[in-house]
PDB file of C-alpha atoms in Angstrom:
ATOM      1  CA  GLN K   1       0.000   0.000   0.000  1.00 60.00           C
ATOM      2  CA  GLN K   2       3.015   2.242   0.301  1.00 72.00           C
ATOM      3  CA  GLN K   3       4.074   1.847  -3.327  1.00 89.00           C
ATOM      4  CA  VAL K   4       4.237   4.540  -5.936  1.00 95.00           C
ATOM      5  CA  LYS K   5       4.248   3.137  -9.462  1.00 96.00           C
ATOM      6  CA  GLN K   6       5.901   5.162 -12.209  1.00 97.00           C
ATOM      7  CA  SER K   7       5.921   4.822 -15.987  1.00 96.00           C
ATOM      8  CA  PRO K   8       7.512   4.781 -18.459  1.00 97.00           C
ATOM      9  CA  GLN K   9      10.897   3.532 -17.342  1.00 96.00           C
ATOM     10  CA  SER K  10      12.549   5.494 -20.139  1.00 97.00           C
ATOM     11  CA  LEU K  11      11.422   8.123 -22.603  1.00 97.00           C
ATOM     12  CA  ILE K  12      12.936   9.699 -25.693  1.00 98.00           C
ATOM     13  CA  VAL K  13      11.441  12.989 -26.852  1.00 98.00           C
ATOM     14  CA  GLN K  14      12.411  15.338 -29.645  1.00 98.00           C
ATOM     15  CA  LYS K  15      13.481  18.863 -28.771  1.00 97.00           C
ATOM     16  CA  GLY K  16      10.417  21.035 -28.462  1.00 97.00           C
ATOM     17  CA  GLY K  17       8.116  18.106 -27.770  1.00 98.00           C
ATOM     18  CA  ILE K  18       6.076  17.282 -24.678  1.00 98.00           C
ATOM     19  CA  SER K  19       7.396  14.774 -22.144  1.00 98.00           C
ATOM     20  CA  ILE K  20       4.784  13.018 -20.028  1.00 98.00           C
ATOM     21  CA  ILE K  21       5.557  10.829 -17.026  1.00 98.00           C
ATOM     22  CA  ASN K  22       2.856   9.100 -15.034  1.00 98.00           C
ATOM     23  CA  CYS K  23       2.594   7.920 -11.459  1.00 98.00           C
ATOM     24  CA  ALA K  24      -0.018   6.060  -9.464  1.00 97.00           C
ATOM     25  CA  TYR K  25      -0.258   5.604  -5.733  1.00 96.00           C
ATOM     26  CA  GLU K  26      -2.215   3.342  -3.422  1.00 94.00           C
ATOM     27  CA  ASN K  27      -2.133   4.975  -0.019  1.00 91.00           C
ATOM     28  CA  THR K  28      -5.015   7.452   0.199  1.00 90.00           C
ATOM     29  CA  ALA K  29      -3.332   9.076   3.226  1.00 88.00           C
ATOM     30  CA  PHE K  30      -0.658  10.566   0.942  1.00 90.00           C
ATOM     31  CA  ASP K  31      -1.202  14.309   0.703  1.00 89.00           C
ATOM     32  CA  TYR K  32       1.984  15.708  -0.805  1.00 91.00           C
ATOM     33  CA  PHE K  33       3.269  14.762  -4.253  1.00 94.00           C
ATOM     34  CA  PRO K  34       6.630  16.149  -5.382  1.00 94.00           C
ATOM     35  CA  TRP K  35       8.606  15.488  -8.526  1.00 97.00           C
ATOM     36  CA  TYR K  36      12.379  15.287  -8.336  1.00 96.00           C
ATOM     37  CA  GLN K  37      14.945  15.684 -11.107  1.00 96.00           C
ATOM     38  CA  GLN K  38      18.261  13.876 -10.848  1.00 94.00           C
ATOM     39  CA  PHE K  39      21.327  14.378 -13.016  1.00 94.00           C
ATOM     40  CA  PRO K  40      24.108  11.767 -13.073  1.00 90.00           C
ATOM     41  CA  GLY K  41      26.302  11.974  -9.990  1.00 87.00           C
ATOM     42  CA  LYS K  42      23.939  14.361  -8.221  1.00 90.00           C
ATOM     43  CA  GLY K  43      21.251  14.054  -5.602  1.00 92.00           C
ATOM     44  CA  PRO K  44      17.575  14.439  -6.456  1.00 93.00           C
ATOM     45  CA  ALA K  45      16.452  18.056  -6.657  1.00 94.00           C
ATOM     46  CA  LEU K  46      12.870  19.191  -6.140  1.00 93.00           C
ATOM     47  CA  LEU K  47      11.280  20.278  -9.398  1.00 95.00           C
ATOM     48  CA  ILE K  48       7.641  20.898  -8.571  1.00 95.00           C
ATOM     49  CA  ALA K  49       5.107  19.618  -6.037  1.00 94.00           C
ATOM     50  CA  ILE K  50       1.357  19.501  -5.583  1.00 93.00           C
ATOM     51  CA  ARG K  51      -1.171  19.002  -2.795  1.00 90.00           C
ATOM     52  CA  PRO K  52      -4.398  17.068  -3.524  1.00 88.00           C
ATOM     53  CA  ASP K  53      -6.625  20.089  -3.068  1.00 89.00           C
ATOM     54  CA  VAL K  54      -5.773  21.255  -6.603  1.00 91.00           C
ATOM     55  CA  SER K  55      -5.902  19.357  -9.885  1.00 94.00           C
ATOM     56  CA  GLU K  56      -3.071  21.124 -11.646  1.00 96.00           C
ATOM     57  CA  LYS K  57       0.013  23.151 -10.858  1.00 96.00           C
ATOM     58  CA  LYS K  58       2.205  24.863 -13.383  1.00 97.00           C
ATOM     59  CA  GLU K  59       5.672  26.308 -12.968  1.00 95.00           C
ATOM     60  CA  GLY K  60       7.251  27.485 -16.181  1.00 97.00           C
ATOM     61  CA  ARG K  61       7.453  24.562 -18.615  1.00 97.00           C
ATOM     62  CA  PHE K  62       6.600  22.025 -15.908  1.00 98.00           C
ATOM     63  CA  THR K  63       3.031  21.046 -15.022  1.00 97.00           C
ATOM     64  CA  ILE K  64       1.673  18.489 -12.579  1.00 97.00           C
ATOM     65  CA  SER K  65      -1.773  17.087 -13.269  1.00 96.00           C
ATOM     66  CA  PHE K  66      -3.444  15.391 -10.318  1.00 96.00           C
ATOM     67  CA  ASN K  67      -6.439  13.043 -10.359  1.00 95.00           C
ATOM     68  CA  LYS K  68      -7.429  12.282  -6.796  1.00 94.00           C
ATOM     69  CA  SER K  69     -10.211   9.842  -7.635  1.00 94.00           C
ATOM     70  CA  ALA K  70      -7.927   7.777  -9.855  1.00 95.00           C
ATOM     71  CA  LYS K  71      -4.991   8.160  -7.455  1.00 96.00           C
ATOM     72  CA  GLN K  72      -2.782   9.255 -10.311  1.00 97.00           C
ATOM     73  CA  PHE K  73      -0.570  12.219 -11.041  1.00 97.00           C
ATOM     74  CA  SER K  74       1.625  13.117 -13.946  1.00 98.00           C
ATOM     75  CA  LEU K  75       4.422  15.460 -14.935  1.00 98.00           C
ATOM     76  CA  HIS K  76       4.267  17.277 -18.239  1.00 98.00           C
ATOM     77  CA  ILE K  77       7.358  18.997 -19.592  1.00 98.00           C
ATOM     78  CA  MET K  78       6.426  21.382 -22.372  1.00 98.00           C
ATOM     79  CA  ASP K  79       8.926  22.443 -25.057  1.00 98.00           C
ATOM     80  CA  SER K  80      11.377  19.779 -23.848  1.00 98.00           C
ATOM     81  CA  GLN K  81      15.041  20.754 -24.120  1.00 97.00           C
ATOM     82  CA  PRO K  82      18.250  18.687 -24.196  1.00 97.00           C
ATOM     83  CA  GLY K  83      19.081  20.162 -20.788  1.00 97.00           C
ATOM     84  CA  ASP K  84      15.978  18.413 -19.427  1.00 98.00           C
ATOM     85  CA  SER K  85      17.638  15.037 -20.054  1.00 98.00           C
ATOM     86  CA  ALA K  86      17.755  13.495 -16.583  1.00 97.00           C
ATOM     87  CA  THR K  87      16.045  10.929 -14.393  1.00 96.00           C
ATOM     88  CA  TYR K  88      12.719  12.022 -12.988  1.00 97.00           C
ATOM     89  CA  PHE K  89      11.211  10.581  -9.838  1.00 96.00           C
ATOM     90  CA  CYS K  90       7.713  11.058  -8.555  1.00 97.00           C
ATOM     91  CA  ALA K  91       7.226  10.741  -4.826  1.00 95.00           C
ATOM     92  CA  ALA K  92       4.529  10.901  -2.190  1.00 94.00           C
ATOM     93  CA  SER K  93       4.292  11.454   1.521  1.00 90.00           C
ATOM     94  CA  ARG K  94       1.755  11.854   4.268  1.00 86.00           C
ATOM     95  CA  GLU K  95       2.111  15.274   5.808  1.00 79.00           C
ATOM     96  CA  GLY K  96      -1.179  15.640   7.606  1.00 65.00           C
ATOM     97  CA  PRO K  97      -1.558  15.947  11.378  1.00 61.00           C
ATOM     98  CA  PHE K  98       1.612  15.049  13.189  1.00 60.00           C
ATOM     99  CA  THR K  99       1.758  11.374  14.145  1.00 57.00           C
ATOM    100  CA  GLY K 100       5.352  11.268  15.265  1.00 58.00           C
ATOM    101  CA  GLY K 101       6.802  10.215  11.958  1.00 60.00           C
ATOM    102  CA  GLY K 102       9.356  12.051   9.880  1.00 63.00           C
ATOM    103  CA  ASN K 103       7.208  12.482   6.765  1.00 79.00           C
ATOM    104  CA  LYS K 104       9.295  10.106   4.702  1.00 88.00           C
ATOM    105  CA  LEU K 105       9.043  10.281   0.934  1.00 91.00           C
ATOM    106  CA  THR K 106       8.075   7.166  -0.988  1.00 93.00           C
ATOM    107  CA  PHE K 107       9.650   7.343  -4.424  1.00 95.00           C
ATOM    108  CA  GLY K 108       8.602   5.922  -7.747  1.00 95.00           C
ATOM    109  CA  THR K 109      11.051   3.831  -9.752  1.00 94.00           C
ATOM    110  CA  GLY K 110      12.236   6.710 -11.939  1.00 95.00           C
ATOM    111  CA  THR K 111      12.027   7.660 -15.611  1.00 97.00           C
ATOM    112  CA  GLN K 112      15.129   8.294 -17.688  1.00 97.00           C
ATOM    113  CA  LEU K 113      14.288  11.113 -20.066  1.00 98.00           C
ATOM    114  CA  LYS K 114      16.403  11.830 -23.091  1.00 98.00           C
ATOM    115  CA  VAL K 115      15.620  14.859 -25.207  1.00 98.00           C
ATOM    116  CA  GLU K 116      17.132  14.623 -28.672  1.00 97.00           C
ATOM    117  CA  LEU K 117      17.982  17.477 -31.013  1.00 92.00           C
TER     118      LEU K 117
ATOM    119  CA  GLU H   1      22.138  28.765  -2.170  1.00 74.00           C
ATOM    120  CA  PRO H   2      22.881  26.637   0.919  1.00 75.00           C
ATOM    121  CA  GLU H   3      23.665  22.998   0.184  1.00 92.00           C
ATOM    122  CA  VAL H   4      23.714  19.666   1.940  1.00 96.00           C
ATOM    123  CA  THR H   5      27.275  18.397   1.720  1.00 96.00           C
ATOM    124  CA  GLN H   6      28.344  14.775   1.976  1.00 97.00           C
ATOM    125  CA  THR H   7      31.737  13.180   2.410  1.00 96.00           C
ATOM    126  CA  PRO H   8      33.335  11.148   1.056  1.00 95.00           C
ATOM    127  CA  SER H   9      31.903  11.088  -2.449  1.00 95.00           C
ATOM    128  CA  HIS H  10      33.035   7.479  -2.861  1.00 97.00           C
ATOM    129  CA  GLN H  11      33.885   4.928  -0.188  1.00 97.00           C
ATOM    130  CA  VAL H  12      35.211   1.455  -0.876  1.00 97.00           C
ATOM    131  CA  THR H  13      35.235  -0.997   1.983  1.00 97.00           C
ATOM    132  CA  GLN H  14      35.589  -4.702   2.571  1.00 97.00           C
ATOM    133  CA  MET H  15      32.695  -6.834   3.716  1.00 97.00           C
ATOM    134  CA  GLY H  16      32.419  -6.868   7.486  1.00 97.00           C
ATOM    135  CA  GLN H  17      34.098  -3.521   7.970  1.00 98.00           C
ATOM    136  CA  GLU H  18      32.482  -0.518   9.631  1.00 98.00           C
ATOM    137  CA  VAL H  19      31.848   2.623   7.615  1.00 98.00           C
ATOM    138  CA  ILE H  20      30.736   6.097   8.618  1.00 97.00           C
ATOM    139  CA  LEU H  21      29.134   8.338   6.052  1.00 97.00           C
ATOM    140  CA  ARG H  22      29.170  12.015   6.881  1.00 97.00           C
ATOM    141  CA  CYS H  23      26.775  14.811   6.101  1.00 97.00           C
ATOM    142  CA  VAL H  24      26.544  18.494   6.873  1.00 97.00           C
ATOM    143  CA  PRO H  25      22.892  19.504   6.546  1.00 96.00           C
ATOM    144  CA  ILE H  26      21.806  23.038   5.762  1.00 94.00           C
ATOM    145  CA  SER H  27      22.587  25.044   8.872  1.00 91.00           C
ATOM    146  CA  ASN H  28      19.123  26.093  10.067  1.00 89.00           C
ATOM    147  CA  HIS H  29      17.392  22.834   9.146  1.00 92.00           C
ATOM    148  CA  LEU H  30      15.852  20.723  11.879  1.00 91.00           C
ATOM    149  CA  TYR H  31      14.845  17.454  10.187  1.00 92.00           C
ATOM    150  CA  PHE H  32      17.430  15.072   8.811  1.00 94.00           C
ATOM    151  CA  TYR H  33      17.166  11.984   6.653  1.00 96.00           C
ATOM    152  CA  TRP H  34      19.156   9.230   5.050  1.00 97.00           C
ATOM    153  CA  TYR H  35      17.998   7.625   1.814  1.00 97.00           C
ATOM    154  CA  ARG H  36      19.765   5.126  -0.372  1.00 96.00           C
ATOM    155  CA  GLN H  37      19.659   4.282  -4.064  1.00 94.00           C
ATOM    156  CA  ILE H  38      20.906   0.962  -5.339  1.00 93.00           C
ATOM    157  CA  LEU H  39      22.318   1.437  -8.831  1.00 87.00           C
ATOM    158  CA  GLY H  40      19.551   1.976 -11.353  1.00 82.00           C
ATOM    159  CA  GLN H  41      16.780   1.586  -8.797  1.00 86.00           C
ATOM    160  CA  LYS H  42      14.505   3.903  -6.881  1.00 87.00           C
ATOM    161  CA  VAL H  43      15.450   6.057  -3.941  1.00 93.00           C
ATOM    162  CA  GLU H  44      14.535   4.323  -0.655  1.00 95.00           C
ATOM    163  CA  PHE H  45      13.957   5.864   2.760  1.00 95.00           C
ATOM    164  CA  LEU H  46      16.218   4.667   5.558  1.00 97.00           C
ATOM    165  CA  VAL H  47      15.703   6.905   8.567  1.00 96.00           C
ATOM    166  CA  SER H  48      14.516  10.300   9.756  1.00 94.00           C
ATOM    167  CA  PHE H  49      15.978  12.186  12.703  1.00 93.00           C
ATOM    168  CA  TYR H  50      14.645  15.118  14.678  1.00 90.00           C
ATOM    169  CA  ASN H  51      15.442  16.626  18.043  1.00 89.00           C
ATOM    170  CA  ASN H  52      18.356  14.232  18.512  1.00 91.00           C
ATOM    171  CA  GLU H  53      16.364  11.077  18.074  1.00 92.00           C
ATOM    172  CA  ILE H  54      15.120   8.799  15.338  1.00 94.00           C
ATOM    173  CA  SER H  55      11.557   9.702  14.387  1.00 91.00           C
ATOM    174  CA  GLU H  56      11.028   6.947  11.851  1.00 91.00           C
ATOM    175  CA  LYS H  57      13.006   4.136  10.270  1.00 94.00           C
ATOM    176  CA  SER H  58      12.426   1.628   7.503  1.00 94.00           C
ATOM    177  CA  GLU H  59      12.827  -2.121   7.646  1.00 94.00           C
ATOM    178  CA  ILE H  60      16.144  -1.679   5.830  1.00 94.00           C
ATOM    179  CA  PHE H  61      17.486   0.240   8.842  1.00 96.00           C
ATOM    180  CA  ASP H  62      18.261  -2.748  11.043  1.00 94.00           C
ATOM    181  CA  ASP H  63      20.577  -2.880  14.049  1.00 94.00           C
ATOM    182  CA  GLN H  64      23.625  -2.748  11.782  1.00 96.00           C
ATOM    183  CA  PHE H  65      22.759   0.878  11.052  1.00 97.00           C
ATOM    184  CA  SER H  66      22.921   3.847  13.373  1.00 97.00           C
ATOM    185  CA  VAL H  67      22.722   7.608  13.042  1.00 97.00           C
ATOM    186  CA  GLU H  68      24.155  10.356  15.126  1.00 95.00           C
ATOM    187  CA  ARG H  69      24.318  14.104  15.266  1.00 93.00           C
ATOM    188  CA  PRO H  70      27.530  14.430  17.248  1.00 86.00           C
ATOM    189  CA  ASP H  71      27.650  18.223  17.149  1.00 87.00           C
ATOM    190  CA  GLY H  72      25.597  21.109  15.826  1.00 78.00           C
ATOM    191  CA  SER H  73      26.564  20.601  12.217  1.00 87.00           C
ATOM    192  CA  ASN H  74      27.297  16.979  11.319  1.00 94.00           C
ATOM    193  CA  PHE H  75      24.897  14.096  10.778  1.00 96.00           C
ATOM    194  CA  THR H  76      26.391  10.645  10.334  1.00 97.00           C
ATOM    195  CA  LEU H  77      25.254   7.217   9.198  1.00 98.00           C
ATOM    196  CA  LYS H  78      27.216   4.263  10.524  1.00 98.00           C
ATOM    197  CA  ILE H  79      27.051   0.749   9.145  1.00 97.00           C
ATOM    198  CA  ARG H  80      28.631  -1.548  11.692  1.00 96.00           C
ATOM    199  CA  SER H  81      29.446  -4.591   9.581  1.00 95.00           C
ATOM    200  CA  THR H  82      28.975  -3.974   5.893  1.00 97.00           C
ATOM    201  CA  LYS H  83      27.476  -6.543   3.551  1.00 96.00           C
ATOM    202  CA  LEU H  84      27.739  -6.768  -0.224  1.00 97.00           C
ATOM    203  CA  GLU H  85      24.102  -5.709  -0.526  1.00 95.00           C
ATOM    204  CA  ASP H  86      24.859  -2.435   1.287  1.00 97.00           C
ATOM    205  CA  SER H  87      26.562  -1.234  -1.897  1.00 97.00           C
ATOM    206  CA  ALA H  88      24.523   1.776  -2.990  1.00 97.00           C
ATOM    207  CA  MET H  89      24.475   5.545  -3.227  1.00 96.00           C
ATOM    208  CA  TYR H  90      23.566   7.000   0.160  1.00 98.00           C
ATOM    209  CA  PHE H  91      21.894  10.387   0.200  1.00 97.00           C
ATOM    210  CA  CYS H  92      21.593  12.682   3.169  1.00 97.00           C
ATOM    211  CA  ALA H  93      18.723  15.170   3.137  1.00 96.00           C
ATOM    212  CA  SER H  94      17.453  17.921   5.363  1.00 94.00           C
ATOM    213  CA  ARG H  95      14.528  20.273   5.675  1.00 91.00           C
ATOM    214  CA  LEU H  96      13.621  23.205   7.866  1.00 89.00           C
ATOM    215  CA  ASP H  97      10.095  22.156   8.708  1.00 81.00           C
ATOM    216  CA  ARG H  98       8.304  18.825   8.913  1.00 75.00           C
ATOM    217  CA  THR H  99       6.061  19.429   5.899  1.00 73.00           C
ATOM    218  CA  GLY H 100       7.315  19.494   2.358  1.00 65.00           C
ATOM    219  CA  ALA H 101       4.720  21.987   1.276  1.00 67.00           C
ATOM    220  CA  ASN H 102       6.369  24.597   3.487  1.00 70.00           C
ATOM    221  CA  SER H 103       9.880  23.281   3.452  1.00 83.00           C
ATOM    222  CA  PRO H 104      11.161  21.173   0.569  1.00 86.00           C
ATOM    223  CA  LEU H 105      13.605  18.380   1.159  1.00 90.00           C
ATOM    224  CA  HIS H 106      17.159  19.189   0.079  1.00 93.00           C
ATOM    225  CA  PHE H 107      19.413  16.292  -0.899  1.00 95.00           C
ATOM    226  CA  GLY H 108      23.176  16.096  -0.909  1.00 96.00           C
ATOM    227  CA  ASN H 109      25.083  14.677  -3.873  1.00 95.00           C
ATOM    228  CA  GLY H 110      25.500  11.341  -2.159  1.00 96.00           C
ATOM    229  CA  THR H 111      28.220   8.953  -1.100  1.00 97.00           C
ATOM    230  CA  ARG H 112      28.727   5.965  -3.333  1.00 97.00           C
ATOM    231  CA  LEU H 113      29.481   3.006  -1.066  1.00 98.00           C
ATOM    232  CA  THR H 114      31.088  -0.021  -2.661  1.00 97.00           C
ATOM    233  CA  VAL H 115      31.434  -3.146  -0.517  1.00 97.00           C
ATOM    234  CA  THR H 116      33.848  -5.736  -1.882  1.00 97.00           C
TER     235      THR H 116
END
């Protein structure tokens, strides 16, 4: 019930195209859904995040779409650039009323995105 | 921008040896974490630490693992007797507040641990 499933495992997109990565979760107690970007040899870096009280959040070329009833959320990268080539991880955590835990993130399995010229 | 720093970047050790991975979280952060990533796999939670005690740990974090904040700046992960399957990238992370919505999690660049 703690899993976050992510697809596709890898994705090749042409420069200027739209990259779409999908995630699904099982635990309905999750209430915070971030996306992380990871370059080789680096730690994950927060890209964008959403709470379930909204269905979409946009920051620049990056948009999260959230479907609470389907327990799914996705990352859309508009006008994809070669510099976007990285591994993308979705994640989820329960950040509601304090229960003593540390609000651990449960990560998806990652998507390797390659943007070609 | 403040960063989480980890040392060493790469540690090679023999099976059965003890290793200590070191982290300096962002200075005003209060919540500290260790995650690990086995090559090519997802990032997995190990432990969270707040107010000088463990607040949560995963089933991976057995009694071979321990964490410590020995002073006001460092946060360490110790593996007492390393096994081959401990080979992974270990990431330290910190945040100011408990909730990500107010305080995103910042990761270091990791320590690659290789157990031979």
